[in-house]
Coordinates of C-alpha atoms in Angstrom, one line a residue:
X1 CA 91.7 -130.8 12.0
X2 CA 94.8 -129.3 10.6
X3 CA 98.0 -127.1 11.9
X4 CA 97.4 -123.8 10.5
X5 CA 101.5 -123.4 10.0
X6 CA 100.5 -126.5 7.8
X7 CA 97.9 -124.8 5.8
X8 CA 99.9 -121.6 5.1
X9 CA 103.3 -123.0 4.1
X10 CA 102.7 -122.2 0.3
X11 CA 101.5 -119.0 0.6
X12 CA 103.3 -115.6 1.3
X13 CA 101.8 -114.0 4.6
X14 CA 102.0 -111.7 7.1
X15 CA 101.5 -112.7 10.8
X16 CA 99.3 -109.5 11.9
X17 CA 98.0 -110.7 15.8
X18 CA 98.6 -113.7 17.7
X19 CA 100.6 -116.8 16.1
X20 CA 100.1 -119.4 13.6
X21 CA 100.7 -122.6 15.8
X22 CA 96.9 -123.4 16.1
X23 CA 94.4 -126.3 15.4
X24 CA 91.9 -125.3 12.5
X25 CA 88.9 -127.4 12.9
X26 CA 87.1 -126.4 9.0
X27 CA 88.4 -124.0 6.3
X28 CA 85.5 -121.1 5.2
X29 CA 84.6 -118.4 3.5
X30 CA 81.5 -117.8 4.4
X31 CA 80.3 -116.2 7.4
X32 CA 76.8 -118.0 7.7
X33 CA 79.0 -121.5 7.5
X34 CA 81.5 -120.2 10.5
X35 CA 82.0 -122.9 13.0
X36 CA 84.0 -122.9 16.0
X37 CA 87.8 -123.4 15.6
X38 CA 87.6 -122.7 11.7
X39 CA 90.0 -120.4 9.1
X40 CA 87.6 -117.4 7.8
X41 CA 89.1 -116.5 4.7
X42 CA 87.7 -112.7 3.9
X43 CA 86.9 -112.7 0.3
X44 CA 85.6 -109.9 -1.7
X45 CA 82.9 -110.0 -3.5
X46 CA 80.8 -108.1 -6.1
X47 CA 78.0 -107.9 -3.4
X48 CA 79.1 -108.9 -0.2
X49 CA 82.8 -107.9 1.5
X50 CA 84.2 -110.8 3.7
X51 CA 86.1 -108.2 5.8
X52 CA 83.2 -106.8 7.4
X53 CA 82.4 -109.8 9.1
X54 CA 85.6 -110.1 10.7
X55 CA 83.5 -109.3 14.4
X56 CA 81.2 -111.6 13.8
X57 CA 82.7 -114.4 12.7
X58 CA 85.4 -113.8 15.9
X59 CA 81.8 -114.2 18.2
X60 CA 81.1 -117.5 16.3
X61 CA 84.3 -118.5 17.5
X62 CA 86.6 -118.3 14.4
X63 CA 89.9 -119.0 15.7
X64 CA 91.4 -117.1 12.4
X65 CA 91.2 -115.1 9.6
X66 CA 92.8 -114.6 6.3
X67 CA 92.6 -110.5 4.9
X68 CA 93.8 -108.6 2.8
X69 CA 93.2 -105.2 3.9
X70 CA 93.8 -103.5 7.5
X71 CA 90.4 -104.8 10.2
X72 CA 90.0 -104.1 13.4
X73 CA 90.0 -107.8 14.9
X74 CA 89.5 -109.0 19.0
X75 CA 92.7 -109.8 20.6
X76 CA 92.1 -113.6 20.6
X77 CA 91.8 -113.4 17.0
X78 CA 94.4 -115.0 14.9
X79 CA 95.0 -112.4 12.0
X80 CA 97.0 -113.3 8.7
X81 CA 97.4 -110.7 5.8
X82 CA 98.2 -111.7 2.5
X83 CA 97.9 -109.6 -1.1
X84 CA 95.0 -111.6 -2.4
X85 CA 92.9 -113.7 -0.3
X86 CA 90.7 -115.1 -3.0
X87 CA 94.3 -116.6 -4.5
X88 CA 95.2 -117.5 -0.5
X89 CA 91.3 -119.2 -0.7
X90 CA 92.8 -121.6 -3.3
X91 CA 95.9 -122.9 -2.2
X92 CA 94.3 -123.0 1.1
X93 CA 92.0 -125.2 -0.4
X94 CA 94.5 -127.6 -1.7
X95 CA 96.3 -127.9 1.2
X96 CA 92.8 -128.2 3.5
X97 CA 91.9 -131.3 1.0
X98 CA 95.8 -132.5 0.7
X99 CA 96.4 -131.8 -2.8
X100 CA 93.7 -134.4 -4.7
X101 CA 94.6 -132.6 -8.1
X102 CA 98.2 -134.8 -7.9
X103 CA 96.2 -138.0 -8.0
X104 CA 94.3 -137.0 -11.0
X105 CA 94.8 -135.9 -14.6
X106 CA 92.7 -132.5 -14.9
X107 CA 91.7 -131.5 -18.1
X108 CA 90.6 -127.9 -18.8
X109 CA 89.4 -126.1 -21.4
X110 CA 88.5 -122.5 -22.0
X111 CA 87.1 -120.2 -24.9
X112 CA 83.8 -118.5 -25.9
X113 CA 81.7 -121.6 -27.4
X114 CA 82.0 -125.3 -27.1
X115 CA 82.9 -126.0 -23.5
X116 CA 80.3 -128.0 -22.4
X117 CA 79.5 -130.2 -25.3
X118 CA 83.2 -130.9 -25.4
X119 CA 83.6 -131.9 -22.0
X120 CA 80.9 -134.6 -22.1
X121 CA 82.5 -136.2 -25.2
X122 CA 85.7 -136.1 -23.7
X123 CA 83.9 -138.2 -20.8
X124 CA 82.2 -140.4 -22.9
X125 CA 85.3 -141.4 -24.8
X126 CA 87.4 -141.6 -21.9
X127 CA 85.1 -143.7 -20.4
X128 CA 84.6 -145.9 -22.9
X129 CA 88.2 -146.8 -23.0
X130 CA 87.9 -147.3 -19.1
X131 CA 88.9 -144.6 -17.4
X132 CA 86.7 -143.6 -15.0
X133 CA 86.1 -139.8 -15.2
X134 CA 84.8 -137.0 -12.9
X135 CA 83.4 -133.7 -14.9
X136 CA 82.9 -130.2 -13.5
X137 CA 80.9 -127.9 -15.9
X138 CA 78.4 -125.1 -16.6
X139 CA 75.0 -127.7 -16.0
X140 CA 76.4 -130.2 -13.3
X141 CA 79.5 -131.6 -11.7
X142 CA 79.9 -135.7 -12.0
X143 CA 81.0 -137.6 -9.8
X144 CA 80.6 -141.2 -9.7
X145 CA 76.9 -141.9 -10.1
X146 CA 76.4 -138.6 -7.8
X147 CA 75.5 -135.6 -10.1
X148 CA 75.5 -132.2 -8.5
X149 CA 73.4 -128.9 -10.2
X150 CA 76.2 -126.2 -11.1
X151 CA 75.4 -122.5 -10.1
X152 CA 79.0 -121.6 -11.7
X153 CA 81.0 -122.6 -14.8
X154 CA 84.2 -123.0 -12.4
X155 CA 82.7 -123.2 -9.0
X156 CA 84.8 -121.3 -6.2
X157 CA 88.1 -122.5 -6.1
X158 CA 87.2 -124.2 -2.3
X159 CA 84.8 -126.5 -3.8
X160 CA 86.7 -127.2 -6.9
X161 CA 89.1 -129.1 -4.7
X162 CA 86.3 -130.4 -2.1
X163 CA 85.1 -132.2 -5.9
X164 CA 88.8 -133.5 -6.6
X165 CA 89.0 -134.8 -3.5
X166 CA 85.3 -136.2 -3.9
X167 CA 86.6 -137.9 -7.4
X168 CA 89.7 -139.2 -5.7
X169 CA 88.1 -141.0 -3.0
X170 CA 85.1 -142.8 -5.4
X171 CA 88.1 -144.1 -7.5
X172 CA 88.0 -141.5 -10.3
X173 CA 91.6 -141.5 -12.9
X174 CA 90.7 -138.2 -14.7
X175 CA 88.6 -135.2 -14.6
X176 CA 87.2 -132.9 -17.5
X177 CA 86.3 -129.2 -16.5
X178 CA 85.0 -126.2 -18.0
X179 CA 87.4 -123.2 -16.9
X180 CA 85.4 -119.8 -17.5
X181 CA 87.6 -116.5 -17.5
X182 CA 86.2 -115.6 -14.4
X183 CA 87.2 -118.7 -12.7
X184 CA 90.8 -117.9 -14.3
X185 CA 90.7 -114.3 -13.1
X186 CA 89.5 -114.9 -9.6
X187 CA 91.8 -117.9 -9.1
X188 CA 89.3 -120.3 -8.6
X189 CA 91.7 -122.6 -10.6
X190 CA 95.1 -121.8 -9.3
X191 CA 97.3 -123.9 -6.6
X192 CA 97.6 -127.3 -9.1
X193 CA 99.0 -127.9 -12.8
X194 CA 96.2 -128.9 -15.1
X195 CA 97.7 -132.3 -17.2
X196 CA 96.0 -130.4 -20.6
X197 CA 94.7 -126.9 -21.1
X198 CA 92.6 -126.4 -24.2
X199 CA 91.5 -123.5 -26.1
X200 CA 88.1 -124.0 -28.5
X201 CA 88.0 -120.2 -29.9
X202 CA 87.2 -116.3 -28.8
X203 CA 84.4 -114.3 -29.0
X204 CA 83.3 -111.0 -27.4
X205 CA 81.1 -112.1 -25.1
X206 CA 81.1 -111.5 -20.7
X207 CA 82.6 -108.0 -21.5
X208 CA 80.6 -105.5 -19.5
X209 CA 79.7 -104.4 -15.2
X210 CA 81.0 -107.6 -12.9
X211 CA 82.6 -109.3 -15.7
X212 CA 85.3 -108.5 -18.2
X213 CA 86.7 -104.7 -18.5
X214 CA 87.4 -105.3 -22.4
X215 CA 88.2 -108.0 -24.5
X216 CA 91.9 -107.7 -24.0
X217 CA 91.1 -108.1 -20.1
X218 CA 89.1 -111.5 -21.2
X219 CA 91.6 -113.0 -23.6
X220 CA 94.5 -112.2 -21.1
X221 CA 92.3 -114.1 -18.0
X222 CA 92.1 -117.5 -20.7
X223 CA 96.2 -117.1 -21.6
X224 CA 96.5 -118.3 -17.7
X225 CA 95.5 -121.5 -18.5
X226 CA 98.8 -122.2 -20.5
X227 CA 100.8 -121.2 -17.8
X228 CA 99.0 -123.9 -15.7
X229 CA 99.2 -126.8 -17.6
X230 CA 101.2 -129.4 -19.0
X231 CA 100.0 -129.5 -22.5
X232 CA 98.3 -127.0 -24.3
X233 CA 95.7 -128.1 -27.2
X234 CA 94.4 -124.7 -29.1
X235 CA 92.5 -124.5 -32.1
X236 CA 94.5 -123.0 -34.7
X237 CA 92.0 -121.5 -36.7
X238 CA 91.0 -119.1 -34.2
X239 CA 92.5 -115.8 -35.2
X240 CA 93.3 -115.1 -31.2
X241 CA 94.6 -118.5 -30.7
X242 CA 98.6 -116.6 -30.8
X243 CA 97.4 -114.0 -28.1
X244 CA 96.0 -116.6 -26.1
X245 CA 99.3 -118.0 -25.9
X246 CA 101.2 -115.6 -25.1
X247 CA 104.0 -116.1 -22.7
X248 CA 103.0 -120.2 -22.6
X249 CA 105.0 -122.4 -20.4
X250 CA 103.3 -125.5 -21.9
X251 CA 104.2 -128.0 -24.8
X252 CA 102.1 -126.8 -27.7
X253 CA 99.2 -128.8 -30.3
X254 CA 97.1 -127.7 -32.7
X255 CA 93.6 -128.9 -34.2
X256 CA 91.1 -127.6 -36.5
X257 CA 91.0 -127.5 -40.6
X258 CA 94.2 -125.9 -41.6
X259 CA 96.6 -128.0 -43.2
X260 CA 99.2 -126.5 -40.8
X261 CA 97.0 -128.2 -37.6
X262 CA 98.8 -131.3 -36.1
X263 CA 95.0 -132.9 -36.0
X264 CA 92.6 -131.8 -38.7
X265 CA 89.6 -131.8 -40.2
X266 CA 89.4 -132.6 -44.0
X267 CA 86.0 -133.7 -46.3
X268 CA 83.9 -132.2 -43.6
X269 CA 80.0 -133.4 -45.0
X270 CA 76.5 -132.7 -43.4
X271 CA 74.4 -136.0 -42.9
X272 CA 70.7 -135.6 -43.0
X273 CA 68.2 -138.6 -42.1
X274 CA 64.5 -138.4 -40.9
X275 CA 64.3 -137.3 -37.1
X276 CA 68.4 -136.6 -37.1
X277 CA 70.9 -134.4 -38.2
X278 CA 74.7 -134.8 -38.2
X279 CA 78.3 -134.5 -39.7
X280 CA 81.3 -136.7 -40.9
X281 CA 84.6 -135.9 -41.7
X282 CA 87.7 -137.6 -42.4
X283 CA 90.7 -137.2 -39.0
X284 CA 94.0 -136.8 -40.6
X285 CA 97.2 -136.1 -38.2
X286 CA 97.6 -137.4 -34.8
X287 CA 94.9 -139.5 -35.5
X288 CA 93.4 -141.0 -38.7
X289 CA 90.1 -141.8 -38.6
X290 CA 86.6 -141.3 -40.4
X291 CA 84.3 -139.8 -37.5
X292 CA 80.4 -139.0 -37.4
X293 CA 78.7 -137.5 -34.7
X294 CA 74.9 -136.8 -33.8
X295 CA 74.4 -133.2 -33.6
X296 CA 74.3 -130.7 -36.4
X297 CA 77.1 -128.2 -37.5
X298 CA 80.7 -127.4 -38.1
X299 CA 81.4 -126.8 -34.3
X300 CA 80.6 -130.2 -33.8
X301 CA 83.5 -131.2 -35.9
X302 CA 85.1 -128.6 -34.1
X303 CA 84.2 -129.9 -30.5
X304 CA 84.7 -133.6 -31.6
X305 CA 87.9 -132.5 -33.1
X306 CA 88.8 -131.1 -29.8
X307 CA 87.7 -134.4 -27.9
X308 CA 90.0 -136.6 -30.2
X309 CA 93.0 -134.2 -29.6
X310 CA 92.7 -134.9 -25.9
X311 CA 92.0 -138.5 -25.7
X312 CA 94.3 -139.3 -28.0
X313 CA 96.8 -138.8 -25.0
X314 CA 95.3 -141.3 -23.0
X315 CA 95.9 -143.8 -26.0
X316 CA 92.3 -144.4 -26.7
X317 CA 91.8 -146.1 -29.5
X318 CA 90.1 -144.6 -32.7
X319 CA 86.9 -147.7 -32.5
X320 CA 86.5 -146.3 -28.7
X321 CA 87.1 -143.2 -29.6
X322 CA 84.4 -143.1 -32.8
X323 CA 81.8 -145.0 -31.0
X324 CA 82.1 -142.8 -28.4
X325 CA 81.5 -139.7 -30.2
X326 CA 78.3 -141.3 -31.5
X327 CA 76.9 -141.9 -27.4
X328 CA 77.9 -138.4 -26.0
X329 CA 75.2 -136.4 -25.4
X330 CA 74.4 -133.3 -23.5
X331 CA 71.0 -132.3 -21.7
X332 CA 69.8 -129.2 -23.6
X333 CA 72.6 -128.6 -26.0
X334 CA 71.1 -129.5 -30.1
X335 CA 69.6 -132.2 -28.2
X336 CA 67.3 -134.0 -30.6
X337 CA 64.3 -135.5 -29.2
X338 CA 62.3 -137.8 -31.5
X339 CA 58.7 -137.1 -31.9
X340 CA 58.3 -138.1 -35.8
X341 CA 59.8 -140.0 -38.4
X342 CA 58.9 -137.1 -40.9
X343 CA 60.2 -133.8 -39.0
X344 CA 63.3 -132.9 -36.6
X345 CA 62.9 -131.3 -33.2
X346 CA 65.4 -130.5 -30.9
X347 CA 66.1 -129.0 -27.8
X348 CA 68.7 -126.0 -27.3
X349 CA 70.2 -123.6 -24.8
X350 CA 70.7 -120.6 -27.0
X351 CA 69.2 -117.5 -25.1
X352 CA 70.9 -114.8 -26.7
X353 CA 71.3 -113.2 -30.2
X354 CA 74.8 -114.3 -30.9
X355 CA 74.2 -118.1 -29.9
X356 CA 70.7 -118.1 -31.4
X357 CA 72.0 -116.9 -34.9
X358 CA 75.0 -119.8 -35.1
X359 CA 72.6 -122.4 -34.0
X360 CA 69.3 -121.3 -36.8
X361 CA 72.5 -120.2 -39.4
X362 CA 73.9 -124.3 -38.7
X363 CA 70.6 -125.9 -39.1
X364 CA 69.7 -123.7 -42.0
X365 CA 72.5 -125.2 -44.3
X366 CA 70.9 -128.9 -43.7
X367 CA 67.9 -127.1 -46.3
X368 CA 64.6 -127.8 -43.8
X369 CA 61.2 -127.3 -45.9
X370 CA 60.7 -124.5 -43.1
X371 CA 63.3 -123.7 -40.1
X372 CA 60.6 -123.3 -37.1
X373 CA 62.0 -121.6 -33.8
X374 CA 60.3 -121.4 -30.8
X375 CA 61.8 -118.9 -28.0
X376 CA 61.2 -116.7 -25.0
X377 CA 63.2 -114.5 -23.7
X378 CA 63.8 -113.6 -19.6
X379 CA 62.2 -111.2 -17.5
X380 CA 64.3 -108.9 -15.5
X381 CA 66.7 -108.6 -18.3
X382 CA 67.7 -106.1 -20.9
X383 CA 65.1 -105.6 -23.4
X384 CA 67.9 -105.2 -26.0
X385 CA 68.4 -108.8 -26.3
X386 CA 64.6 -109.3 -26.8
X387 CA 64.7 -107.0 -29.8
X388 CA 68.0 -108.9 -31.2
X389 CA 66.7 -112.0 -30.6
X390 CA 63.4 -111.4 -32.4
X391 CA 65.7 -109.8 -35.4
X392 CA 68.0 -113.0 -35.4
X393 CA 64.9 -115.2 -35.7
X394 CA 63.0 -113.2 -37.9
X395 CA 65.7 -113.0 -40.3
X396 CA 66.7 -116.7 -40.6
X397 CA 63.8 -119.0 -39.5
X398 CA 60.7 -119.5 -41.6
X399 CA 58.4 -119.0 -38.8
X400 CA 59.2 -117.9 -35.2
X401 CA 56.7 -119.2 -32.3
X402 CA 57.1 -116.4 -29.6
X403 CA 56.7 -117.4 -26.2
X404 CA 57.3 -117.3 -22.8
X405 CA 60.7 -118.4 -21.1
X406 CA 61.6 -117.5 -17.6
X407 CA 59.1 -113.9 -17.0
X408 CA 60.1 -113.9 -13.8
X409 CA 58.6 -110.5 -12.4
X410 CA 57.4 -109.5 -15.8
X411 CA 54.5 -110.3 -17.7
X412 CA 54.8 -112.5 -20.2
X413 CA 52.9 -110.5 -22.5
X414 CA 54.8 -107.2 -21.9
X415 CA 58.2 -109.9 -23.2
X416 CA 56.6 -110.8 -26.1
X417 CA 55.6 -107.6 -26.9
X418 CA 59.3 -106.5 -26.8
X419 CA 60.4 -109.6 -28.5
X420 CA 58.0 -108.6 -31.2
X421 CA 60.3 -105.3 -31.8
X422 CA 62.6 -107.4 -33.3
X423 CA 60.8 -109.3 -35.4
X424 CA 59.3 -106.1 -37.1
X425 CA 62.5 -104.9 -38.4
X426 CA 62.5 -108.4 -40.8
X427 CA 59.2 -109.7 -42.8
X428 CA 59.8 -113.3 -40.8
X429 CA 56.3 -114.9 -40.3
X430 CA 55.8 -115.8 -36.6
X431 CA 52.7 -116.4 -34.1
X432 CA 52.3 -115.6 -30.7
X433 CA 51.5 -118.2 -27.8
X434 CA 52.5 -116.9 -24.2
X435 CA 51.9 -120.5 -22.5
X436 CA 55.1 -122.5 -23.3
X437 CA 53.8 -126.5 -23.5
X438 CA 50.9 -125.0 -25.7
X439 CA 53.3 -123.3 -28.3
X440 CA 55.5 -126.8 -27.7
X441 CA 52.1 -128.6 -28.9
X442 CA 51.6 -126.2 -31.7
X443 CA 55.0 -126.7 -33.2
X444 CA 54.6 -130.9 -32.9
X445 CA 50.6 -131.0 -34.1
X446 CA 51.7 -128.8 -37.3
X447 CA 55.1 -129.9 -38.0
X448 CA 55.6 -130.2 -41.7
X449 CA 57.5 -133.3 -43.7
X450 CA 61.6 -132.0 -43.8
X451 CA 60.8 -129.3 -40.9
X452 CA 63.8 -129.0 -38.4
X453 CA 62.2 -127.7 -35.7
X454 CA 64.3 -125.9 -32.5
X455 CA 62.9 -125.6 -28.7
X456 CA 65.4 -122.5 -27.5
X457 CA 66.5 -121.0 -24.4
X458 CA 65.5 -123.4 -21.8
X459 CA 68.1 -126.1 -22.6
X460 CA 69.0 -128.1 -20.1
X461 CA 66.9 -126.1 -17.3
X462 CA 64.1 -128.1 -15.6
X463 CA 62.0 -125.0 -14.1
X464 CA 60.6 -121.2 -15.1
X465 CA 60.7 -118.8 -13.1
X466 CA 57.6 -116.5 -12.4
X467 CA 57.3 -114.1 -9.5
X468 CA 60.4 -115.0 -7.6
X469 CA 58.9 -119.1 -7.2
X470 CA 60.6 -121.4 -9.4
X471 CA 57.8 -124.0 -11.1
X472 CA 58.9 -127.3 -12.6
X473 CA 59.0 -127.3 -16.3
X474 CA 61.4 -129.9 -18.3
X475 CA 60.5 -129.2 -22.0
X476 CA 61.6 -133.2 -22.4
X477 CA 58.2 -133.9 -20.1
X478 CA 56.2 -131.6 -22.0
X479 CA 57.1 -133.5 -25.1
X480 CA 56.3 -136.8 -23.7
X481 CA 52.7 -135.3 -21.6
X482 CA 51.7 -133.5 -25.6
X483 CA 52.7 -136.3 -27.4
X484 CA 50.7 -138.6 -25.0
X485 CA 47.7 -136.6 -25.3
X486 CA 47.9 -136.4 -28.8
X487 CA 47.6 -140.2 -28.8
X488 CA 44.2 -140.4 -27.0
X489 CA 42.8 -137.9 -28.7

């Protein structure tokens, strides 16, 4: 139970019925969780408006709400007006769970690409040096041994602090979170000083109906992280890295391969064994060190770059820092799974045409005999990234297996059909197999010496979707249930 007076004392309000000297037994925001005694906050959203249930919530014995338009409330009904109640939804959340934020160093970073892979090295190396670290991201929050499936990059702003709190009790020091421009723009975020903000880089991308308005609109939303931290960490090659900072109130460091960067990248070089791929370069700066890391590409020497600049202020040291790097791995991101000392196979998350075309374009420089691709695209989902998808494939990879993802209410014929669009428009060779462990089992039983071979779109997702039920399907099982098979043949 808390004072309500208690709960509102960081927050600029208007008292609109009754009085604020009341018990609140839970704080909520949504109106199937009301309980009696409890603070309904009445957020909009894209679907649903919190206001209208302002009635309701009063007959379940809500003993206040928060709004920030005019209702029409019952007399016993505590009513508090404020300009932006999904802002009010955050510090009321900090206050509700007493501020956990202050007993932890919060690490955030925002941009386009990189996010995820980036906080799991950062974890990894962290942890390594004995830290014990809680992560909140796009495929799972971490805490302690518990791990929790994400439905949002930033989760809603009440259950970002009911995690903090959640770290601070099982004894965590730090915590590494992904921090989407949405979360930034709705506030999910705000009420607490994160102890480093970084910035990986800036694409166009979530521009469009419920997300950004334009690309100025998204790059102004990742700015706010440098007016909420203590440190700011941005990669310096990113043309937009100036207009991210704009108006900064944080002390400033840069990374990437520009001699001007305060940690950078020099003799980057791509290393190339059976059944692996990876990179190596040379740290020079902040921190000197010669670093490899497991997964393809020159945003991995980006995103370990990244992970270096931010450990380094927790004075890890560069062995725990490089043997780190070498452990971190994330579920369904260039995850290499090992199936045969001759050929590579991975496992990857791209599922559109932008991400698809810098993951084949990276594992095209490491000179494959053929550059196999295997993908599906969604049902229920514009048909114009079916055709770019089959474009990007058809362009770059030596032979494209087309095949079903997630059809959800489609048929996965009509998808491939679409995908098939695509690959028209380039003279790429590619086969058609609609069931997804069977084009999995064609890609393993005629893998070639020197092929790098890529699973894509599923990533780290354990299911497909088809006809509103969602099946279980891990592509990692598949692997193990073909190769297995193969074996007692």
């Amino acid at each position: 139970m808390e004072r309500l007076n208690k709960l509102l004392e960081r927050l600029d309000f208007q008292v609109v019925q009754k009085d604020t000297d009341i018990e609140i037994s839970e704080l909520v925001y949504d109106s199937r969780k009301v309980v009696p005694g409890c603070l309904f906050v009445c957020v909009k959203g894209m679907a649903v408006d919190g206001h209208t249930f302002v009635e309701e919530v009063a007959q379940k014995g809500a003993a206040a709400v928060v709004v920030q338009e005019e209702v029409e409330a019952p007399e016993n009904l505590t009513v508090i007006r404020v300009q932006d109640t999904r802002y009010a939804l955050a510090l009321l959340s900090c206050a509700w769970f007493h501020d956990p934020a202050e007993k932890l160093k919060v690490i955030g970073i925002t941009g386009t690409k990189g996010k995820t892979t980036t906080t799991y090295m950062v974890k990894s190396i962290l942890e390594s040096a004995g830290y014990k670290t809680g992560l909140i991201g796009t495929i799972e929050a971490v805490i302690g041994e518990q791990v929790i499936p994400a439905n949002n990059t930033t989760p809603e702003s009440y259950i970002v602090q009911d995690y903090f709190h959640q770290m601070v009790e099982a004894g965590c020091q730090c915590v590494v979170m992904e921090v989407s421009s949405q979360g930034l723009m709705m506030h999910r975020t705000a009420g607490f000083t994160f102890e480093i903000g970084i910035f990986t880089n800036m694409e166009p991308d979530h521009i469009g109906p419920g997300e950004h308005a334009s690309f100025e609109e998204y790059m102004s939303c990742k700015s706010m992280l440098f007016r909420q931290c203590r440190i700011g960490i941005v990669n310096v090659d990113d043309k937009h890295w100036e207009q991210v900072l704009k108006d900064h109130t944080c002390t400033m460091e840069t990374y990437g391969f520009s001699e001007e960067a305060d940690l950078r990248a020099v003799n980057p070089q791509l290393v190339k064994k059976p059944g692996y791929l990876g990179v190596a370069y040379t740290a020079q700066g902040l921190v000197n060190a010669q670093v490899e890391v497991d997964v393809p590409g020159k945003f991995s020497i980006y995103n370990s770059l990244t992970a270096i600049a931010i450990c380094h202020h927790f004075q890890v040291n560069t062995q725990n820092m490089k043997e780190a790097l070498k452990k971190a791995r994330v579920k369904g991101r260039i995850e290499m799974v090992k199936v045969s000392d001759e050929f590579t196979l991975m496992i990857d998350y791209a599922h559109n045409a932008m991400s698809l075309e810098s993951l084949l374009t990276t594992l095209k420089e490491y000179s494959p005999t053929r550059l196999v691709c295997l993908f599906g695209c969604g049902g229920n989902r514009s048909k114009l990234r079916r055709y770019e998808m089959g474009e990007v494939s058809g362009r770059i990879a030596d032979l494209t297996v087309i095949t079903s993802d997630n059809p959800r209410f489609e048929e996965p014929q009509d998808i491939i059909d679409d995908i098939k669009v695509g690959m028209a428009k380039t003279d790429g060779a590619y086969v058609e197999i609609p069931d997804r462990k069977e084009a999995i089992r064609y890609v393993i039983a005629n893998g070639q010496p020197g092929d790098v071979i890529v699973l894509a779109g599923k990533g780290h997702e354990d299911y497909q979707e088809i006809k509103g039920k969602k099946y279980p399907m891990d592509e990692r099982v598949l692997i193990r249930e073909i190769l297995q098979e193969m074996e007692n043949k």
